[in-house]
PDB file of C-alpha atoms in Angstrom:
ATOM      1  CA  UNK A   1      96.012  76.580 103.282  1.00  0.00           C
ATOM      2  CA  UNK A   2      96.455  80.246 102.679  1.00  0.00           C
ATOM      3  CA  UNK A   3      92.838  81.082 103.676  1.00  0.00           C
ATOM      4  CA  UNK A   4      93.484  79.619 106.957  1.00  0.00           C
ATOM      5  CA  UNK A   5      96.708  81.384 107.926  1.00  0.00           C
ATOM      6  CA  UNK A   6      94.314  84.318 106.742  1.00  0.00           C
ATOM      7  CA  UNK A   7      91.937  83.477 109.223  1.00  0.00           C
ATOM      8  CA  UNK A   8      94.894  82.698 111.753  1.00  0.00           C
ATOM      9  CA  UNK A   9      96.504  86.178 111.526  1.00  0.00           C
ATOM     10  CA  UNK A  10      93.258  88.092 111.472  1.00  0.00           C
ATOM     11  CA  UNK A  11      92.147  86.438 115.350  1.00  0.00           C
ATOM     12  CA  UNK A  12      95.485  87.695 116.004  1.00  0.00           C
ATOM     13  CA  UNK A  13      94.971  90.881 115.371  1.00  0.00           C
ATOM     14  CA  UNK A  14      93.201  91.781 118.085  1.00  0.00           C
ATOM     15  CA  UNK A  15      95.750  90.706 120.664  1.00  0.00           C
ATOM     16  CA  UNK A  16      98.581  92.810 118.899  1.00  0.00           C
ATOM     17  CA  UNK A  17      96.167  95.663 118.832  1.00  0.00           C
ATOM     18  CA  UNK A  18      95.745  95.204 122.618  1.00  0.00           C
ATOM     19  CA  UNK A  19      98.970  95.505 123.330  1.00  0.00           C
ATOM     20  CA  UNK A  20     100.091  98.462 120.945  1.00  0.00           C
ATOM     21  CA  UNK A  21      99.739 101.854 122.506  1.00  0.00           C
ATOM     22  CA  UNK A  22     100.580 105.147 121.035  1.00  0.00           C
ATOM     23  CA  UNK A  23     100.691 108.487 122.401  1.00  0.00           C
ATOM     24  CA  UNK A  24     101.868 111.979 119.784  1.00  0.00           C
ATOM     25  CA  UNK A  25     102.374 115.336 121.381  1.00  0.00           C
ATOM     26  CA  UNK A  26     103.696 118.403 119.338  1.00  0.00           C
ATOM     27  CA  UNK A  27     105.903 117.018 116.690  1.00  0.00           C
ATOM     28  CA  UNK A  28     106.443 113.706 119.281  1.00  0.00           C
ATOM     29  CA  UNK A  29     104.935 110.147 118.867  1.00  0.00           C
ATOM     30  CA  UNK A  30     105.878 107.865 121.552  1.00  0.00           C
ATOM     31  CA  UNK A  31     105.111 104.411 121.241  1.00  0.00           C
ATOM     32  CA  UNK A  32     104.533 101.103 123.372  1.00  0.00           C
ATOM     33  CA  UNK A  33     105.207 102.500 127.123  1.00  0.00           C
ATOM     34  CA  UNK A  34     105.861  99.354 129.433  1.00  0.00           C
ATOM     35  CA  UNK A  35     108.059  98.293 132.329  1.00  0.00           C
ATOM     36  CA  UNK A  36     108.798  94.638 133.468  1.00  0.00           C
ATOM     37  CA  UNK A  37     106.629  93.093 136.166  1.00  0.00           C
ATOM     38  CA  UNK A  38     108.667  94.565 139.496  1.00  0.00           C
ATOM     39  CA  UNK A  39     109.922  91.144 141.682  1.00  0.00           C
ATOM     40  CA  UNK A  40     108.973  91.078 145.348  1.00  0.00           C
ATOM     41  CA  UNK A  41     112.276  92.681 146.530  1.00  0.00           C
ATOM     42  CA  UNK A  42     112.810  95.190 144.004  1.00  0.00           C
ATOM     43  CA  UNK A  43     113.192  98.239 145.104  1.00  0.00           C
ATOM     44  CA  UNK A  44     112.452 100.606 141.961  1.00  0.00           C
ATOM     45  CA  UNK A  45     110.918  99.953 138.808  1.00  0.00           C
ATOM     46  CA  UNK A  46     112.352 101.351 135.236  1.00  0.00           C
ATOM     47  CA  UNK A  47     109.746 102.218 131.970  1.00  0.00           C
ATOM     48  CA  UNK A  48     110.351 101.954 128.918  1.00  0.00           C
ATOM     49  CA  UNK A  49     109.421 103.900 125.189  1.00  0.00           C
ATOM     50  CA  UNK A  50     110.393 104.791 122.263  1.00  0.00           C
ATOM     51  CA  UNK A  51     110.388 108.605 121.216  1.00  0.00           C
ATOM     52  CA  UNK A  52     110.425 109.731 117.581  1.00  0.00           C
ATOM     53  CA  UNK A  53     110.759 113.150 116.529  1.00  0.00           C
ATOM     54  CA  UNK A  54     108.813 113.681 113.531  1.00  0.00           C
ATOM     55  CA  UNK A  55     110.022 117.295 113.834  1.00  0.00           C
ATOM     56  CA  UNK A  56     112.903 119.264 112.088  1.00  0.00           C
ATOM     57  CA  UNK A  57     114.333 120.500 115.627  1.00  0.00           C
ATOM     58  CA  UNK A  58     115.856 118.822 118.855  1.00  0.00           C
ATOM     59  CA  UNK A  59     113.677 118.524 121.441  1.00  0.00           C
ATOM     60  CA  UNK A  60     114.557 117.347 125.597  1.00  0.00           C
ATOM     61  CA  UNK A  61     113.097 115.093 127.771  1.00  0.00           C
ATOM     62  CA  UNK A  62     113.287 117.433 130.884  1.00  0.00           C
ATOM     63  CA  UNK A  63     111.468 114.797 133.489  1.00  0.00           C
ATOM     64  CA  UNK A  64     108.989 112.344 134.277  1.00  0.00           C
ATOM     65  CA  UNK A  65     106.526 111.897 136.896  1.00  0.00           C
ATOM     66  CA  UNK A  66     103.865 109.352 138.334  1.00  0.00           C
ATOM     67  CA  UNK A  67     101.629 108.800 140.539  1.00  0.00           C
ATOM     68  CA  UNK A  68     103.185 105.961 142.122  1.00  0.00           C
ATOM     69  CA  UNK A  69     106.478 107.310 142.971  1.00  0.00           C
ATOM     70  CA  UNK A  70     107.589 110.610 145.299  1.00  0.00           C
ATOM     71  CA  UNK A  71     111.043 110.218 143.282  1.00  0.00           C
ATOM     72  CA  UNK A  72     111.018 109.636 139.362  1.00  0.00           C
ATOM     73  CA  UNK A  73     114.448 109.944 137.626  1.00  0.00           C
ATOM     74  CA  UNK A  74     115.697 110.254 134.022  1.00  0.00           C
ATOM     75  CA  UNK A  75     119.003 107.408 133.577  1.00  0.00           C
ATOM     76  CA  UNK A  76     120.957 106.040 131.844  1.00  0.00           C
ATOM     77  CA  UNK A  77     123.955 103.684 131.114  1.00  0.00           C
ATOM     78  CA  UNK A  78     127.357 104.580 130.657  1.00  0.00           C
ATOM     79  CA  UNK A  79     130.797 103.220 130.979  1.00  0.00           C
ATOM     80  CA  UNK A  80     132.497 104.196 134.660  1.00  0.00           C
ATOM     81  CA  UNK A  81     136.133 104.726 134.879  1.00  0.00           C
ATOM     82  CA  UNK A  82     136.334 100.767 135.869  1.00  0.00           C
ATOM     83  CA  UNK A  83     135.348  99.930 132.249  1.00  0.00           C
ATOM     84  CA  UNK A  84     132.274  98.583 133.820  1.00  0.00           C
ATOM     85  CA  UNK A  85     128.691  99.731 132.679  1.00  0.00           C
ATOM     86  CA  UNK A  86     126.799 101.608 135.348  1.00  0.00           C
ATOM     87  CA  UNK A  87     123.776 103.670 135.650  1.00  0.00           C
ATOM     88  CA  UNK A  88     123.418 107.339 136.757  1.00  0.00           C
ATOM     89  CA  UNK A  89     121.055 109.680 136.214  1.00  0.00           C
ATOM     90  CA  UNK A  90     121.033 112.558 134.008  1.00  0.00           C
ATOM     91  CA  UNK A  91     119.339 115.872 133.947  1.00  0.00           C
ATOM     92  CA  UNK A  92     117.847 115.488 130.553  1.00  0.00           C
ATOM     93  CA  UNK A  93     117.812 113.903 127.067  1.00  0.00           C
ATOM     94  CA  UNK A  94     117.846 115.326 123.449  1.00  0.00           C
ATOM     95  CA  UNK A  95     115.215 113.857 121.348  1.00  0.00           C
ATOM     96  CA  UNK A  96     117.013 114.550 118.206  1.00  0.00           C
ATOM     97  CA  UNK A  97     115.236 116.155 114.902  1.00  0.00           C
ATOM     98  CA  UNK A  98     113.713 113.353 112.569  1.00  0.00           C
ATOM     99  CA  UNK A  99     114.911 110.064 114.441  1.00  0.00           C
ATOM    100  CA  UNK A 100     114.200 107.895 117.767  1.00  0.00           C
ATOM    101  CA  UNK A 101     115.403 107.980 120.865  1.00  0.00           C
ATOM    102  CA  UNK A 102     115.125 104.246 122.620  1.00  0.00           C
ATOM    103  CA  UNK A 103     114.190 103.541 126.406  1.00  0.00           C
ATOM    104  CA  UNK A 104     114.790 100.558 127.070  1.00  0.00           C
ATOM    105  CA  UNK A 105     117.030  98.073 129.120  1.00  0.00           C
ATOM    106  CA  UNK A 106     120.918  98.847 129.117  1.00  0.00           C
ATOM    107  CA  UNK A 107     120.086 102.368 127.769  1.00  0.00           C
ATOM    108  CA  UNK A 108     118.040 105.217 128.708  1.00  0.00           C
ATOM    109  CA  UNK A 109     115.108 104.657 130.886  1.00  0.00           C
ATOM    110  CA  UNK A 110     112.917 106.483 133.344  1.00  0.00           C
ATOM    111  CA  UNK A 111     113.794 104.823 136.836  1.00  0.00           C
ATOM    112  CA  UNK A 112     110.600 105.416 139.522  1.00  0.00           C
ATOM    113  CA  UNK A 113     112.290 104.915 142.941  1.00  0.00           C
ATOM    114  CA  UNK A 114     110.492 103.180 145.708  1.00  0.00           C
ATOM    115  CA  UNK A 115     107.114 102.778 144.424  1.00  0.00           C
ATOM    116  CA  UNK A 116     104.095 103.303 146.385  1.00  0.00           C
ATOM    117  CA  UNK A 117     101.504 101.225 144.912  1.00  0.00           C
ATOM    118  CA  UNK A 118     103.479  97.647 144.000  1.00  0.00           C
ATOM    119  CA  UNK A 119      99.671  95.878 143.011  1.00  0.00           C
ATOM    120  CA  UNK A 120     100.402  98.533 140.303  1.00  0.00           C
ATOM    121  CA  UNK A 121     103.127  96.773 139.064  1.00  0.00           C
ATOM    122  CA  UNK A 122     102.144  93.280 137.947  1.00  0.00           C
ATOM    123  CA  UNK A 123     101.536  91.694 134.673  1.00  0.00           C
ATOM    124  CA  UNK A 124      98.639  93.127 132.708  1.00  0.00           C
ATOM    125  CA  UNK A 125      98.382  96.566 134.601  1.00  0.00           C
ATOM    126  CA  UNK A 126      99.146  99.933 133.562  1.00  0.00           C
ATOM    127  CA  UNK A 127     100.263 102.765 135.285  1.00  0.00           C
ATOM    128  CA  UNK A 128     100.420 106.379 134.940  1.00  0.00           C
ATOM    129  CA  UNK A 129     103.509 108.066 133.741  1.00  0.00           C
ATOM    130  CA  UNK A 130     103.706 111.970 132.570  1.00  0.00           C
ATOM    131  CA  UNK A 131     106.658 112.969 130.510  1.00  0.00           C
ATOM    132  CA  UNK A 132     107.857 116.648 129.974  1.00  0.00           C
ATOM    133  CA  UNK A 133     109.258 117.706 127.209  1.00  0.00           C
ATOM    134  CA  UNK A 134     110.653 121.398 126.618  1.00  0.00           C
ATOM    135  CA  UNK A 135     109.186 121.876 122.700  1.00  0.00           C
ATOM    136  CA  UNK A 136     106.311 119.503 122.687  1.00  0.00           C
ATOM    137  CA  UNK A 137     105.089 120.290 126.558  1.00  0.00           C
ATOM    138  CA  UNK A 138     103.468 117.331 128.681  1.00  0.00           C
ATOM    139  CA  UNK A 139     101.863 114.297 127.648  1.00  0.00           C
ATOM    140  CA  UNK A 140     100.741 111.343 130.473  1.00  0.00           C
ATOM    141  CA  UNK A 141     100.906 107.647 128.888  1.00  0.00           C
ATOM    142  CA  UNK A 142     100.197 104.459 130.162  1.00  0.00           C
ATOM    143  CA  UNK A 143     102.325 101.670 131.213  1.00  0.00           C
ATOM    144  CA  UNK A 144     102.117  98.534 130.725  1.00  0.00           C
ATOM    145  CA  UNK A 145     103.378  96.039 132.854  1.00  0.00           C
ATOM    146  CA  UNK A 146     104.669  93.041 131.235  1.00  0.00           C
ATOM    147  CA  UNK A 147     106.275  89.652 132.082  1.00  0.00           C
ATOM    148  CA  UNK A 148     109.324  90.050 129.659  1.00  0.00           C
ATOM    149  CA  UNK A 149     110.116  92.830 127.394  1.00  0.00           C
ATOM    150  CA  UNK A 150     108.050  93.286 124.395  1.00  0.00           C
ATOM    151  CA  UNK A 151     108.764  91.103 121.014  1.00  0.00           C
ATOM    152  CA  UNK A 152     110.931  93.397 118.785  1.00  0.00           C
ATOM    153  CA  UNK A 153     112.078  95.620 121.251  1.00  0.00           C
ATOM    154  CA  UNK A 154     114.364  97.682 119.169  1.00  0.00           C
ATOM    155  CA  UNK A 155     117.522  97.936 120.393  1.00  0.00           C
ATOM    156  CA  UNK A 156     119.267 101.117 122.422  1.00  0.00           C
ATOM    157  CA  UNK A 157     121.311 103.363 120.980  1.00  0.00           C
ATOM    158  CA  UNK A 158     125.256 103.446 121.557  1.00  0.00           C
ATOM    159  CA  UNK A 159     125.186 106.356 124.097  1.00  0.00           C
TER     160      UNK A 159
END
């Protein structure tokens, strides 16, 4: 029985692998860039990473650009004076020394605003996305573009 969850979780392996994408600039390792698959009448698309510092200083985000998009903006989610959540964009974001900073849905994210190339955007493609950081410099990852968000997705940071 064991030997064949063995052999079970080795074919596996190869799929996970597949998926798994990791990217290290300067003292920076970002891992697993991906977006959801954009619906017919969306009209921007948000991607999504995790950033960890490995570094003993701050870092910033300062940007991101692609490609696909004239218009490609840092946000985030905060509360508005409604007590209702809303997202605006910021100018930047600290990558703080020795911990992660989370993309991901309800949190930070880069938002690409009316994209040009929507066959770009479908499950199982990638697309290019260069992020600047003021420390660690530039570094371009790939996307990928995904039904649902990834199993294990760690959760955002209260912001």
């Amino acid at each position: 029985m064991l030997k064949h969850a063995l052999v079970a979780a080795a074919l596996l392996l190869p799929a996970t692998f597949a998926n798994a994408h990791e990217y290290s600039v300067g003292d920076l390792h970002i891992a697993h860039p991906w977006s959801l698959q954009l619906p017919p009448n969306a009209p921007n698309v948000a991607a999504y990473f995790v950033v960890h510092n490995n570094g003993k200083a701050d870092d910033r985000l300062l940007g991101a650009d692609s490609p696909i998009s004239d218009d490609t903006q840092l946000h985030e989610h905060a509360m508005g004076a409604s007590g209702a959540m809303k997202m605006q964009q910021v100018p930047s974001v600290v990558v703080p020394a020795g911990q992660d900073l989370v993309f991901a849905p309800s949190a930070y994210h880069v938002m690409l605003m009316n994209p040009k190339d929507r066959s770009l955007l479908t499950d199982g493609k990638r697309f290019p996305l260069t992020l600047h950081f003021e420390k660690a410099g530039d570094v371009t990852v790939d996307v990928a573009v995904q039904q649902q968000a990834p199993a294990g997705q760690p959760e955002a940071h209260k912001h």
